[in-house]
mmCIF file of C-alpha atoms in Angstrom:
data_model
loop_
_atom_site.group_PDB
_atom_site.id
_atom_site.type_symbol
_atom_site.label_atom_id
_atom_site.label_comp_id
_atom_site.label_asym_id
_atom_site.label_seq_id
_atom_site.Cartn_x
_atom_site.Cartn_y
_atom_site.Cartn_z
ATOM 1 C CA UNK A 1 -118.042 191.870 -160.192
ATOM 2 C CA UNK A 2 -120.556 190.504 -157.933
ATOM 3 C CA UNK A 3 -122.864 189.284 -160.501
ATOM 4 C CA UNK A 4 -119.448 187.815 -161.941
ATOM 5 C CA UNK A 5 -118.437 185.713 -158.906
ATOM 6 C CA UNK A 6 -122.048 184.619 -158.622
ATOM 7 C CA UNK A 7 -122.182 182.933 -161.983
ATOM 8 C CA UNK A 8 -118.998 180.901 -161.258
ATOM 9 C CA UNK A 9 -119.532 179.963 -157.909
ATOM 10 C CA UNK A 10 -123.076 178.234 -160.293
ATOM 11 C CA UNK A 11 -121.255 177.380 -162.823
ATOM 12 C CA UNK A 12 -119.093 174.785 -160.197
ATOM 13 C CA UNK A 13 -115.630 176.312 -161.221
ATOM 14 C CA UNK A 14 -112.603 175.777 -159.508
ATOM 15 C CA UNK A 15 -111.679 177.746 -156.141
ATOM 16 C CA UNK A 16 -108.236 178.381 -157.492
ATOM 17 C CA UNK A 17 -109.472 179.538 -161.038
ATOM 18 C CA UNK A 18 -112.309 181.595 -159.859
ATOM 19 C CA UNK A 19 -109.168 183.487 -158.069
ATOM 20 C CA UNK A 20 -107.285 183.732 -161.221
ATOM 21 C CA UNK A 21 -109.721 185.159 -163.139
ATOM 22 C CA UNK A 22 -110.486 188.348 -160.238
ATOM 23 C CA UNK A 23 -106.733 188.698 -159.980
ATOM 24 C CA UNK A 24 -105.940 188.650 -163.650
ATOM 25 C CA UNK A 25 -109.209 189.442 -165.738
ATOM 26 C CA UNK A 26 -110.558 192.818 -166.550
ATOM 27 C CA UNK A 27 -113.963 193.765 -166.727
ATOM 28 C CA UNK A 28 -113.965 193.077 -170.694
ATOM 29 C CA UNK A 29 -112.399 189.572 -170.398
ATOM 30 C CA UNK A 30 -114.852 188.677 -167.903
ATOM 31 C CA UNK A 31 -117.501 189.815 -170.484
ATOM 32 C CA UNK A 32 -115.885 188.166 -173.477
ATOM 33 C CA UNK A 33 -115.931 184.503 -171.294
ATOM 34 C CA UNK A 34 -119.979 184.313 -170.597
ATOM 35 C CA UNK A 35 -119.876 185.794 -174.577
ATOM 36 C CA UNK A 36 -118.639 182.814 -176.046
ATOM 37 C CA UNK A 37 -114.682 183.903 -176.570
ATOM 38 C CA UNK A 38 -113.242 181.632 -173.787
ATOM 39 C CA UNK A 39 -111.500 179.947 -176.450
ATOM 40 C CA UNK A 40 -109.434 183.396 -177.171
ATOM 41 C CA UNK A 41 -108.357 184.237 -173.450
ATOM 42 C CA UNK A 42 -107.012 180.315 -173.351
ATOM 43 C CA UNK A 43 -104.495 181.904 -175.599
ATOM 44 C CA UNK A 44 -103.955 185.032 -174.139
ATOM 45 C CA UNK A 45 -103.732 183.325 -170.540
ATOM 46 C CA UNK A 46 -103.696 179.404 -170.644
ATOM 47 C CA UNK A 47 -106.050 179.290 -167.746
ATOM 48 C CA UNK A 48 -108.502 176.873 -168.413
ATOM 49 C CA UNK A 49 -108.689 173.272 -168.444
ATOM 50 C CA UNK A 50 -110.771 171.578 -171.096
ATOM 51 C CA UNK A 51 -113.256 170.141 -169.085
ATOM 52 C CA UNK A 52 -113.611 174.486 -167.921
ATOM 53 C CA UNK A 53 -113.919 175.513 -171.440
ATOM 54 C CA UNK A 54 -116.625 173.163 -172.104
ATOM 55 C CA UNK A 55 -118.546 175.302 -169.638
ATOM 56 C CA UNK A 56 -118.210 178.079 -171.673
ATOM 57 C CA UNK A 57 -119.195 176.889 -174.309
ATOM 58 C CA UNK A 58 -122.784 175.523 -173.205
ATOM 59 C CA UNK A 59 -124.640 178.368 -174.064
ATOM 60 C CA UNK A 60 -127.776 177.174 -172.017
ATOM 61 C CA UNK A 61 -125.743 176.510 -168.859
ATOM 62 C CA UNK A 62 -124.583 180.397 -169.361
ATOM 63 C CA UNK A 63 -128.013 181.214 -169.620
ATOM 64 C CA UNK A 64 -128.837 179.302 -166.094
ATOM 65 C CA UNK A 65 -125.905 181.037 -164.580
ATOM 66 C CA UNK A 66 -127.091 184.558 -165.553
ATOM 67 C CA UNK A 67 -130.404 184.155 -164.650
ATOM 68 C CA UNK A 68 -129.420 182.303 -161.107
ATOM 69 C CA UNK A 69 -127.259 185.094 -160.759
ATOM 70 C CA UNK A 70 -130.135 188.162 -161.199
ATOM 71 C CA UNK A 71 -132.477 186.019 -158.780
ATOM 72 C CA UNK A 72 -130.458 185.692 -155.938
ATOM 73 C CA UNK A 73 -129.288 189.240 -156.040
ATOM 74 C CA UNK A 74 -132.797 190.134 -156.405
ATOM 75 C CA UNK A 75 -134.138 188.128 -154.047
ATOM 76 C CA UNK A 76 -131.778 189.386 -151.451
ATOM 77 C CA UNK A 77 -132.082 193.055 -151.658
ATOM 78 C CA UNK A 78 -135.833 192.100 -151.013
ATOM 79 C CA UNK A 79 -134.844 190.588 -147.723
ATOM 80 C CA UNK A 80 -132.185 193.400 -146.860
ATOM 81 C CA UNK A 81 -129.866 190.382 -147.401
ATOM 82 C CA UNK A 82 -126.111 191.687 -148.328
ATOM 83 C CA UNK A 83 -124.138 189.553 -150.314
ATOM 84 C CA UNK A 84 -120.100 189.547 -149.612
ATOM 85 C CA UNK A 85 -117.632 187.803 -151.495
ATOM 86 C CA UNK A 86 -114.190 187.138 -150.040
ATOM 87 C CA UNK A 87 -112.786 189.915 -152.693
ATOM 88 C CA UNK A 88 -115.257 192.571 -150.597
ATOM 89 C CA UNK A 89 -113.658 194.790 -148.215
ATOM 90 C CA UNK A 90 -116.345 193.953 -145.613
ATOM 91 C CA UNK A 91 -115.426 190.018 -145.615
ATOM 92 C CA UNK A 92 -114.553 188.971 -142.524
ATOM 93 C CA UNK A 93 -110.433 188.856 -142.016
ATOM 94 C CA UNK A 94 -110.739 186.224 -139.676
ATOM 95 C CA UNK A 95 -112.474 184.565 -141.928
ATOM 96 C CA UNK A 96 -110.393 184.447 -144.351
ATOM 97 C CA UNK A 97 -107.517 182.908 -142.772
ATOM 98 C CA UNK A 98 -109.401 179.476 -141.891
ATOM 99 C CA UNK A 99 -108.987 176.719 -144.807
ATOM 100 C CA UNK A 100 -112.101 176.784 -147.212
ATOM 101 C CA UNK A 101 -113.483 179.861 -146.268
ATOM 102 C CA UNK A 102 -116.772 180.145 -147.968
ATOM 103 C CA UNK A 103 -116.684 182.466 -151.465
ATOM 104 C CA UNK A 104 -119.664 184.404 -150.222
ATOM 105 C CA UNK A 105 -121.422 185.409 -146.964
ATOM 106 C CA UNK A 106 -124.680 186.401 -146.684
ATOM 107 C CA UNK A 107 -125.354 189.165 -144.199
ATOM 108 C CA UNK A 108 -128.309 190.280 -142.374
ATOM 109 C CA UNK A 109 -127.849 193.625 -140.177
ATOM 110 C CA UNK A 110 -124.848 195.266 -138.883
ATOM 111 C CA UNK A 111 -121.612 194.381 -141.194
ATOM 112 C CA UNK A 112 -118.956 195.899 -139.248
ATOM 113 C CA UNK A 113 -119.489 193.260 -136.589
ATOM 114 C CA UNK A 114 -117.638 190.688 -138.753
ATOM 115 C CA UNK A 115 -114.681 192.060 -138.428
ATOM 116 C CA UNK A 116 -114.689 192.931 -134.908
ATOM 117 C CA UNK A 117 -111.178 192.792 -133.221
ATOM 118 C CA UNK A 118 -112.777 190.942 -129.929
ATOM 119 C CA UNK A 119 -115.228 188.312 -130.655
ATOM 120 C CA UNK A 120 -115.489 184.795 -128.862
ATOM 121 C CA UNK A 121 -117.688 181.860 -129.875
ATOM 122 C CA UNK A 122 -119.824 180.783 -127.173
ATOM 123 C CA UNK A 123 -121.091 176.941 -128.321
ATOM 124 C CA UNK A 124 -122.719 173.832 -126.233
ATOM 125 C CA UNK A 125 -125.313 171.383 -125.531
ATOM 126 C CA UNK A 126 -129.296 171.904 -126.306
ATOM 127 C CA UNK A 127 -129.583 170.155 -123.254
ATOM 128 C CA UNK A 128 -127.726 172.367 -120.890
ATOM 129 C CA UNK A 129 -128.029 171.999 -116.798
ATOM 130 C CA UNK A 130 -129.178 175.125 -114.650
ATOM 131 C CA UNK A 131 -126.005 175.629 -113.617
ATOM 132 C CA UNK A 132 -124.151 175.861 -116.787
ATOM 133 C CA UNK A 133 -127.001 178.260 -118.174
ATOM 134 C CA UNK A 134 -126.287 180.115 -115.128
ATOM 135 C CA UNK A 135 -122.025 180.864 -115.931
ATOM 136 C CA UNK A 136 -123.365 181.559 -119.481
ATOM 137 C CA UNK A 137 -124.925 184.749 -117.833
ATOM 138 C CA UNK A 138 -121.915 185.265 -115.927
ATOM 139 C CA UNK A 139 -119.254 184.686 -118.014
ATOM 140 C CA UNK A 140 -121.152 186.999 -120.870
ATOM 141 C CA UNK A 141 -121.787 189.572 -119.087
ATOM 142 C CA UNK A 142 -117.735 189.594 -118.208
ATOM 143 C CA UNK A 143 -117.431 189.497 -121.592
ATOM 144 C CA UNK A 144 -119.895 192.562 -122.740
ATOM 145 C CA UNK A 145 -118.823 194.480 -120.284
ATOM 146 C CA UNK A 146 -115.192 194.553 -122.357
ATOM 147 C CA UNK A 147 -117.156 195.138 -125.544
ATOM 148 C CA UNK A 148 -116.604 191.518 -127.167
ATOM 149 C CA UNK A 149 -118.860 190.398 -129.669
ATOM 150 C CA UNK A 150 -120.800 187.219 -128.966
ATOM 151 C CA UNK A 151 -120.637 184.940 -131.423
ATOM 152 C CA UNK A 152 -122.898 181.773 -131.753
ATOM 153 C CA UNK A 153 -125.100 179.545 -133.862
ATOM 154 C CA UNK A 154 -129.274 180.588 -132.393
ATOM 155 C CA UNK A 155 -129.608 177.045 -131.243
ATOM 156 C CA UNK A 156 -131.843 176.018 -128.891
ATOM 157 C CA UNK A 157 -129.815 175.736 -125.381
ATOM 158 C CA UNK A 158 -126.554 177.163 -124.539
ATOM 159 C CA UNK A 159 -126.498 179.110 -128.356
ATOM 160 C CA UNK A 160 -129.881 181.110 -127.673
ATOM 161 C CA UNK A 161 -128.610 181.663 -124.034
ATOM 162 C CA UNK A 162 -125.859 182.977 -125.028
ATOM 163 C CA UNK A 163 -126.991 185.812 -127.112
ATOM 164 C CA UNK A 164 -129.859 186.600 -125.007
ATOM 165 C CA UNK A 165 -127.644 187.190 -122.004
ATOM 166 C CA UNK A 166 -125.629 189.367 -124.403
ATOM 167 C CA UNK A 167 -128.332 191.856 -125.441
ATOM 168 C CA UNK A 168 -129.587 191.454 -121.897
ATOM 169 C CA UNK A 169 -126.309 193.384 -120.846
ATOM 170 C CA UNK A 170 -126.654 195.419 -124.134
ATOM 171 C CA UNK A 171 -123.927 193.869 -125.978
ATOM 172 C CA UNK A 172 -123.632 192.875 -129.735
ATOM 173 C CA UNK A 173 -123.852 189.740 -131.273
ATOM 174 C CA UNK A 174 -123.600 187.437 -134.250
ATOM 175 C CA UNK A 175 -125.918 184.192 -135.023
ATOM 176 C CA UNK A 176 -124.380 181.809 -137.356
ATOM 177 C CA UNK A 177 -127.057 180.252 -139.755
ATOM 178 C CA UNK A 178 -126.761 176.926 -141.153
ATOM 179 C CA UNK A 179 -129.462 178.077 -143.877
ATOM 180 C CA UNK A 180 -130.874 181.099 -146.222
ATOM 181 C CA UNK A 181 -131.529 184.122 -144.284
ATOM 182 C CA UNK A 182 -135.344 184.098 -145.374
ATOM 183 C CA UNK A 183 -135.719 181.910 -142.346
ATOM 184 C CA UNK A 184 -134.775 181.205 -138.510
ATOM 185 C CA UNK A 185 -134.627 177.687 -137.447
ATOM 186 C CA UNK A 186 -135.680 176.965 -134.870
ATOM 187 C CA UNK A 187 -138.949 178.877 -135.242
ATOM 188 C CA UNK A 188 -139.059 179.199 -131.453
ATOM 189 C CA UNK A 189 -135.836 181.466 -131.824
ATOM 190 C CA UNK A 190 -137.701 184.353 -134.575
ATOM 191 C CA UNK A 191 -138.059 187.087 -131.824
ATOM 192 C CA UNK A 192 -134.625 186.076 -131.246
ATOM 193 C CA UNK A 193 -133.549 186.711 -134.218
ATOM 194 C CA UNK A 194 -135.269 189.527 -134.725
ATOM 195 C CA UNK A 195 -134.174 191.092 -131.395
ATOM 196 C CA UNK A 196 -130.205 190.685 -132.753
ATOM 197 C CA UNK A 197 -130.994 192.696 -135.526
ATOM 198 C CA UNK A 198 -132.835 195.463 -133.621
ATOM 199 C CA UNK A 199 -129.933 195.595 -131.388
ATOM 200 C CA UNK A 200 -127.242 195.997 -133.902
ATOM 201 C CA UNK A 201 -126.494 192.894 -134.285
ATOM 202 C CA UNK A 202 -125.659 190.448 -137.215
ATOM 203 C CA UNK A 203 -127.113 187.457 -138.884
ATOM 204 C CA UNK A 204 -125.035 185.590 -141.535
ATOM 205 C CA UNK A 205 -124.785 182.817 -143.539
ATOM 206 C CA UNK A 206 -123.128 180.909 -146.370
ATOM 207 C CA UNK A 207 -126.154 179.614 -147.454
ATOM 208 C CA UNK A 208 -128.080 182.030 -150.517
ATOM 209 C CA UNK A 209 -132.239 182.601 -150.294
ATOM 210 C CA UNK A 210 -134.404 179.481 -150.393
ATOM 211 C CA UNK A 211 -131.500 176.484 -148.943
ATOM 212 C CA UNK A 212 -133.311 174.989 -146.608
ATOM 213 C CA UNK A 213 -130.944 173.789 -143.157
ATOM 214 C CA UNK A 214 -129.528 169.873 -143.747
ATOM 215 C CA UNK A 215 -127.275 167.834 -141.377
ATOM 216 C CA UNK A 216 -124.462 168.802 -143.061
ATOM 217 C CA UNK A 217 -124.797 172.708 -143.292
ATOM 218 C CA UNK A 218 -125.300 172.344 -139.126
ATOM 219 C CA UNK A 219 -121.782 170.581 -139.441
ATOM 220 C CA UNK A 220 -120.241 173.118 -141.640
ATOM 221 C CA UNK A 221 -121.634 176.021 -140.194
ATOM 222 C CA UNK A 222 -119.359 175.391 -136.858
ATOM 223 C CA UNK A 223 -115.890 176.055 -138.770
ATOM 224 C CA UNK A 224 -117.825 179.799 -139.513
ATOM 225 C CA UNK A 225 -118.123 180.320 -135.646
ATOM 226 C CA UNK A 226 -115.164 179.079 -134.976
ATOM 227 C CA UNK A 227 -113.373 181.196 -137.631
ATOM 228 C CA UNK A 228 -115.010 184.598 -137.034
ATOM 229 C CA UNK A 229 -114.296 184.412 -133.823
ATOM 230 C CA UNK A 230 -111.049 185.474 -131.898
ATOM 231 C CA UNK A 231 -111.304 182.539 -129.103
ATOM 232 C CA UNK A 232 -114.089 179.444 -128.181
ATOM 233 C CA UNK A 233 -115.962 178.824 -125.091
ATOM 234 C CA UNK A 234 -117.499 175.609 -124.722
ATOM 235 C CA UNK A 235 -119.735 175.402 -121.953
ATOM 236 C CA UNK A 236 -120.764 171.893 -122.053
ATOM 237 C CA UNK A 237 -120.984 169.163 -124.312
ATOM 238 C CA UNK A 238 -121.377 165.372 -124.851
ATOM 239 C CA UNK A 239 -118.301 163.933 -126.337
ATOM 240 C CA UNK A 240 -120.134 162.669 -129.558
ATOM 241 C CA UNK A 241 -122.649 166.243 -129.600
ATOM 242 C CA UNK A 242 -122.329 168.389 -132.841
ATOM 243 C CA UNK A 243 -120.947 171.129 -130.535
ATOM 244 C CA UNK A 244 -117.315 168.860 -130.715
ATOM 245 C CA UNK A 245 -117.444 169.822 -134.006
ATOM 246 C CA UNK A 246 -117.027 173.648 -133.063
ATOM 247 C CA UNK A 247 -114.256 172.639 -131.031
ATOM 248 C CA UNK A 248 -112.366 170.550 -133.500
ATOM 249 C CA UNK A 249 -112.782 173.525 -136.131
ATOM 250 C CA UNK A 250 -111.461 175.882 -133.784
ATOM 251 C CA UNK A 251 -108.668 173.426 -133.037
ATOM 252 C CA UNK A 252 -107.472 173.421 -136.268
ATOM 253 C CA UNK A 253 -108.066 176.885 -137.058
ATOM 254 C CA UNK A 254 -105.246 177.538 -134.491
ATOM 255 C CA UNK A 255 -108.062 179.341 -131.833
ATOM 256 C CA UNK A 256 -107.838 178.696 -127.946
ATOM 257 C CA UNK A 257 -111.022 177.122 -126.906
ATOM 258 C CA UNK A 258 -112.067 177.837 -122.862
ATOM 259 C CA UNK A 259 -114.434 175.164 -121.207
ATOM 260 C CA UNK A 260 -115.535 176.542 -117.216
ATOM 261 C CA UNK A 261 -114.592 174.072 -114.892
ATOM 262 C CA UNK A 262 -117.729 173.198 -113.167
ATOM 263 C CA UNK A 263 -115.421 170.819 -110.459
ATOM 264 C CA UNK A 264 -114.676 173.939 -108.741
ATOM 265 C CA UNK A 265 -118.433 174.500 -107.985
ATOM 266 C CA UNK A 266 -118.852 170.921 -107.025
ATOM 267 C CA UNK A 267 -120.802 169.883 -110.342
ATOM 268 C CA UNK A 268 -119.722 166.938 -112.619
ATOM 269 C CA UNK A 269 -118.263 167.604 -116.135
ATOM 270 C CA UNK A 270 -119.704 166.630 -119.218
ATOM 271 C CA UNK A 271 -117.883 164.501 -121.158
ATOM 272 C CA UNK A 272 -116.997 166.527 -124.164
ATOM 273 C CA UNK A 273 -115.200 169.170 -121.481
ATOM 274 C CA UNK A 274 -113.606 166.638 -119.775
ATOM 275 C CA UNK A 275 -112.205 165.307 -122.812
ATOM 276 C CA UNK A 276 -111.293 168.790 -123.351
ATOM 277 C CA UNK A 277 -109.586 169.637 -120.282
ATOM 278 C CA UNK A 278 -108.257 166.174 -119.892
ATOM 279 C CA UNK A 279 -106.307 166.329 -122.999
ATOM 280 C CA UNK A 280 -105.332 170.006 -122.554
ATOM 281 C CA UNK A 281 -106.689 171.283 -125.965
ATOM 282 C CA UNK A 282 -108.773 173.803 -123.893
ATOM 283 C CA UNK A 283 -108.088 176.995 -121.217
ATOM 284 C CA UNK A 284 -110.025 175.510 -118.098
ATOM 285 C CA UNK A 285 -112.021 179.530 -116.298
ATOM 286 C CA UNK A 286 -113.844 180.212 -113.712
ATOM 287 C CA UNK A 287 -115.192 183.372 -115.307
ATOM 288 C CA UNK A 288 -115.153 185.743 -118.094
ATOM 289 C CA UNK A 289 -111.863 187.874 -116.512
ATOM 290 C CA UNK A 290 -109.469 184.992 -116.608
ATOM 291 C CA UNK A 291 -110.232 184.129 -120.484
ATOM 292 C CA UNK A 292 -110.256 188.171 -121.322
ATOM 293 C CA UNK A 293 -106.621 188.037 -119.339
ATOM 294 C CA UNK A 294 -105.389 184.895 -121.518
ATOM 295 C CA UNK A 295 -106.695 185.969 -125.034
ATOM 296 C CA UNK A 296 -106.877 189.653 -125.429
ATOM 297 C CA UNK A 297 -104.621 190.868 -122.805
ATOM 298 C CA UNK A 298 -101.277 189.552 -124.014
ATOM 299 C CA UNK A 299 -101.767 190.426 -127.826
ATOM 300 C CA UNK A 300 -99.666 193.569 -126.978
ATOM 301 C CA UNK A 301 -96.733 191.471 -125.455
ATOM 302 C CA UNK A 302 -97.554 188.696 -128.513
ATOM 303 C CA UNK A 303 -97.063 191.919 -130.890
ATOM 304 C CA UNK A 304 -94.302 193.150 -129.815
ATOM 305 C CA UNK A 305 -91.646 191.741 -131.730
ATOM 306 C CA UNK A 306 -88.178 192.380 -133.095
ATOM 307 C CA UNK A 307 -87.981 193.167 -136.724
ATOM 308 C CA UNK A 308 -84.385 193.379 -138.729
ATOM 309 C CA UNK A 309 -83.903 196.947 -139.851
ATOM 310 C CA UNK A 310 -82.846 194.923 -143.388
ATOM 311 C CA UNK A 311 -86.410 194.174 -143.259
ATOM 312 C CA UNK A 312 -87.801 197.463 -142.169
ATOM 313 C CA UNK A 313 -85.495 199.182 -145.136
ATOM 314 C CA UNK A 314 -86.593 196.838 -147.934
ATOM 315 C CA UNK A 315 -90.272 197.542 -146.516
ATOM 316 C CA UNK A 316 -90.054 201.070 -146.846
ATOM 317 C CA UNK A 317 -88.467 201.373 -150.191
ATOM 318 C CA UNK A 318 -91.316 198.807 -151.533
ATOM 319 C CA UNK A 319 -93.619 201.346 -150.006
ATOM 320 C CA UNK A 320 -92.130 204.257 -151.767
ATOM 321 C CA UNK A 321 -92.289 202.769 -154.898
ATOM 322 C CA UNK A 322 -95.217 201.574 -154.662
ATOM 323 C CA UNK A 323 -96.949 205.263 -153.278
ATOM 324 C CA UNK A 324 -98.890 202.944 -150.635
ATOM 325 C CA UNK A 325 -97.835 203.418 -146.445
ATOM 326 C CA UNK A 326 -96.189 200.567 -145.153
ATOM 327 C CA UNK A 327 -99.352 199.899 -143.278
ATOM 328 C CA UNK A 328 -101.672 198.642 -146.283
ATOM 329 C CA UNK A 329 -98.094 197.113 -147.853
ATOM 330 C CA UNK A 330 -98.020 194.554 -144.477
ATOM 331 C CA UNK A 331 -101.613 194.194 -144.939
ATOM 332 C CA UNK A 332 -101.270 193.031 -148.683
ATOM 333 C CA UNK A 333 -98.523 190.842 -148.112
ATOM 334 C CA UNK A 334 -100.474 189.254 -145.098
ATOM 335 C CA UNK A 335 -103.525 189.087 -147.327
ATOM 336 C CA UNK A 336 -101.431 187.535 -150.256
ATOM 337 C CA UNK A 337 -100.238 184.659 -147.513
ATOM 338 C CA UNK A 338 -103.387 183.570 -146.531
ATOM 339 C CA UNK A 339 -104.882 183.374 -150.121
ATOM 340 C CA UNK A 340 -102.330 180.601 -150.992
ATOM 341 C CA UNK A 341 -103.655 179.028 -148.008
ATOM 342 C CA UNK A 342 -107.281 179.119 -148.478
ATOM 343 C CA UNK A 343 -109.582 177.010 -150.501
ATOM 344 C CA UNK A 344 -113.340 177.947 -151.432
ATOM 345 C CA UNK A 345 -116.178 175.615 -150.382
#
């Protein structure tokens, strides 16, 4: 399947198609359409548009696809690079609920971080002053100390504080790349890097072997931190700074986003916070209790809801005739809702 996916993410195909074909193509369909019999499964499933059948039938862009396909995969086991689709069972959940969620990851290191339960995104300026580098240690160590993953993007500044004071405190964390995994930018951050994965920790990417880090992938890689993670912290930022960005993915994606409120310690607030705080889009803390108390502590109470027993009934007679528990029943149907929300990149 892998191989599959690979050669249609190349081939430039439709989000929504690529879906249709993993949902509704077997193993021998999916052979027969890089075999020059796309023309027979229009019939049998009046999928294609012409413009996508055309692309089957251009037997040298086939041939690019396959061999793109066998490189990368190659390539990537040399580097102890995984490669996760979104049909994987390791994909991150939280992930996949944010609005073009990438097709494929591209993992260095410890996969079961992605799908931690407690993660926050700790994001700000390159630039940051001595005392804001100085409630990154506390507020992180708060943090670790609960077992939340760290989430962030290896930047110079507040990013690569960020994660050291994690493993400092022996905690886990994840670096967000805006690049291919056979290098660390900035070079200054390779022991970095390196010390995340020796610690259990996770590197990951959207970007394959050999893509080389552009404005834009800097850009796009803040909706991944923002998505994998359960909550934002933004510790200080210009108004106009990239690290806005973070904030206005996680704004959308529905996360709270925390900013500490340096007035109480008699320092000035950069503008991006202010803007933040002014305009009440983020949690104003002190420390790392009060955002543990406002984002993991309530889930309970936020869980605990009423359900009609009609519900409950027509849940557990799907389950029954189905043979699945009610458990991975909710988890399909929860699944199923946030596919018809998501788009690939």
């Amino acid at each position: 399947m892998l191989k599959d996916l690979l050669k249609l993410k190349y081939l430039r195909l439709d989000g929504g198609l690529i879906n249709f074909i993993v949902n509704n193509f077997n193993s021998k369909d999916r052979a027969s359409l890089f075999n020059g019999e796309a023309f027979e499964l229009q019939f049998k499933y009046n999928a294609f548009k012409e413009e996508e059948l055309a692309v089957f039938y251009n037997e040298e862009k086939l041939k690019k696809a396959d061999e793109y396909a066998d490189n990368l995969i190659e390539k990537s086991n040399e580097q102890n690079v995984s490669i996760v689709s979104y049909y994987d069972e390791a994909y991150p959940i939280n992930l996949k609920a944010i609005k073009q969620c990438p097709l494929f990851i591209f993992v260095k290191g410890n996969l079961d971080l992605l799908n931690s339960t407690k993660s926050v995104a700790c994001v700000g300026t390159r630039k940051a002053s001595e005392k804001t580098l100085k409630l990154v240690g506390d507020i992180v160590k708060d943090l670790v100390e609960e077992e939340i993953v760290i989430i962030s993007g290896l930047a110079k500044g507040i990013d690569a504080q960020s994660h050291k004071e994690c493993l400092a405190h022996n905690g886990k964390t994840i670096a967000v790349m805006a690049h291919g995994l056979d290098t660390i930018y900035p070079k200054e951050n390779t022991s970095l890097a390196e010390s995340i994965l020796e610690n259990g920790g996770t590197l990951v990417s959207e970007y394959p072997i050999g893509i080389k880090g552009h404005k834009s992938h800097f850009v796009a890689r803040n909706r991944i931190i923002s998505g994998l993670s359960e909550g934002v912290i933004v510790f200080e930022a210009d108004e106009k700074s990239g690290t806005m960005h973070t904030a206005r993915f996680a704004y959308s994606q529905g996360k709270k986003i925390f900013c500490p409120n340096l007035t109480a310690y008699g320092e000035k607030l950069s503008s991006g916070v202010e803007k933040l705080l002014k305009t009440e889009s983020a949690f104003p803390i002190t420390n790392g209790k009060e955002l543990i108390n406002k984002l993991f502590l309530n889930k309970e109470d936020f869980l605990n809801i009423k359900i009609k027993p009609s519900t409950i009934k027509a849940l557990e007679s799907i389950s029954k005739s189905k043979e699945i528990s009610i458990e991975e029943l909710i988890d399909s149907l929860i699944l199923k809702y946030i596919e018809g929300e998501r788009g690939y990149e």
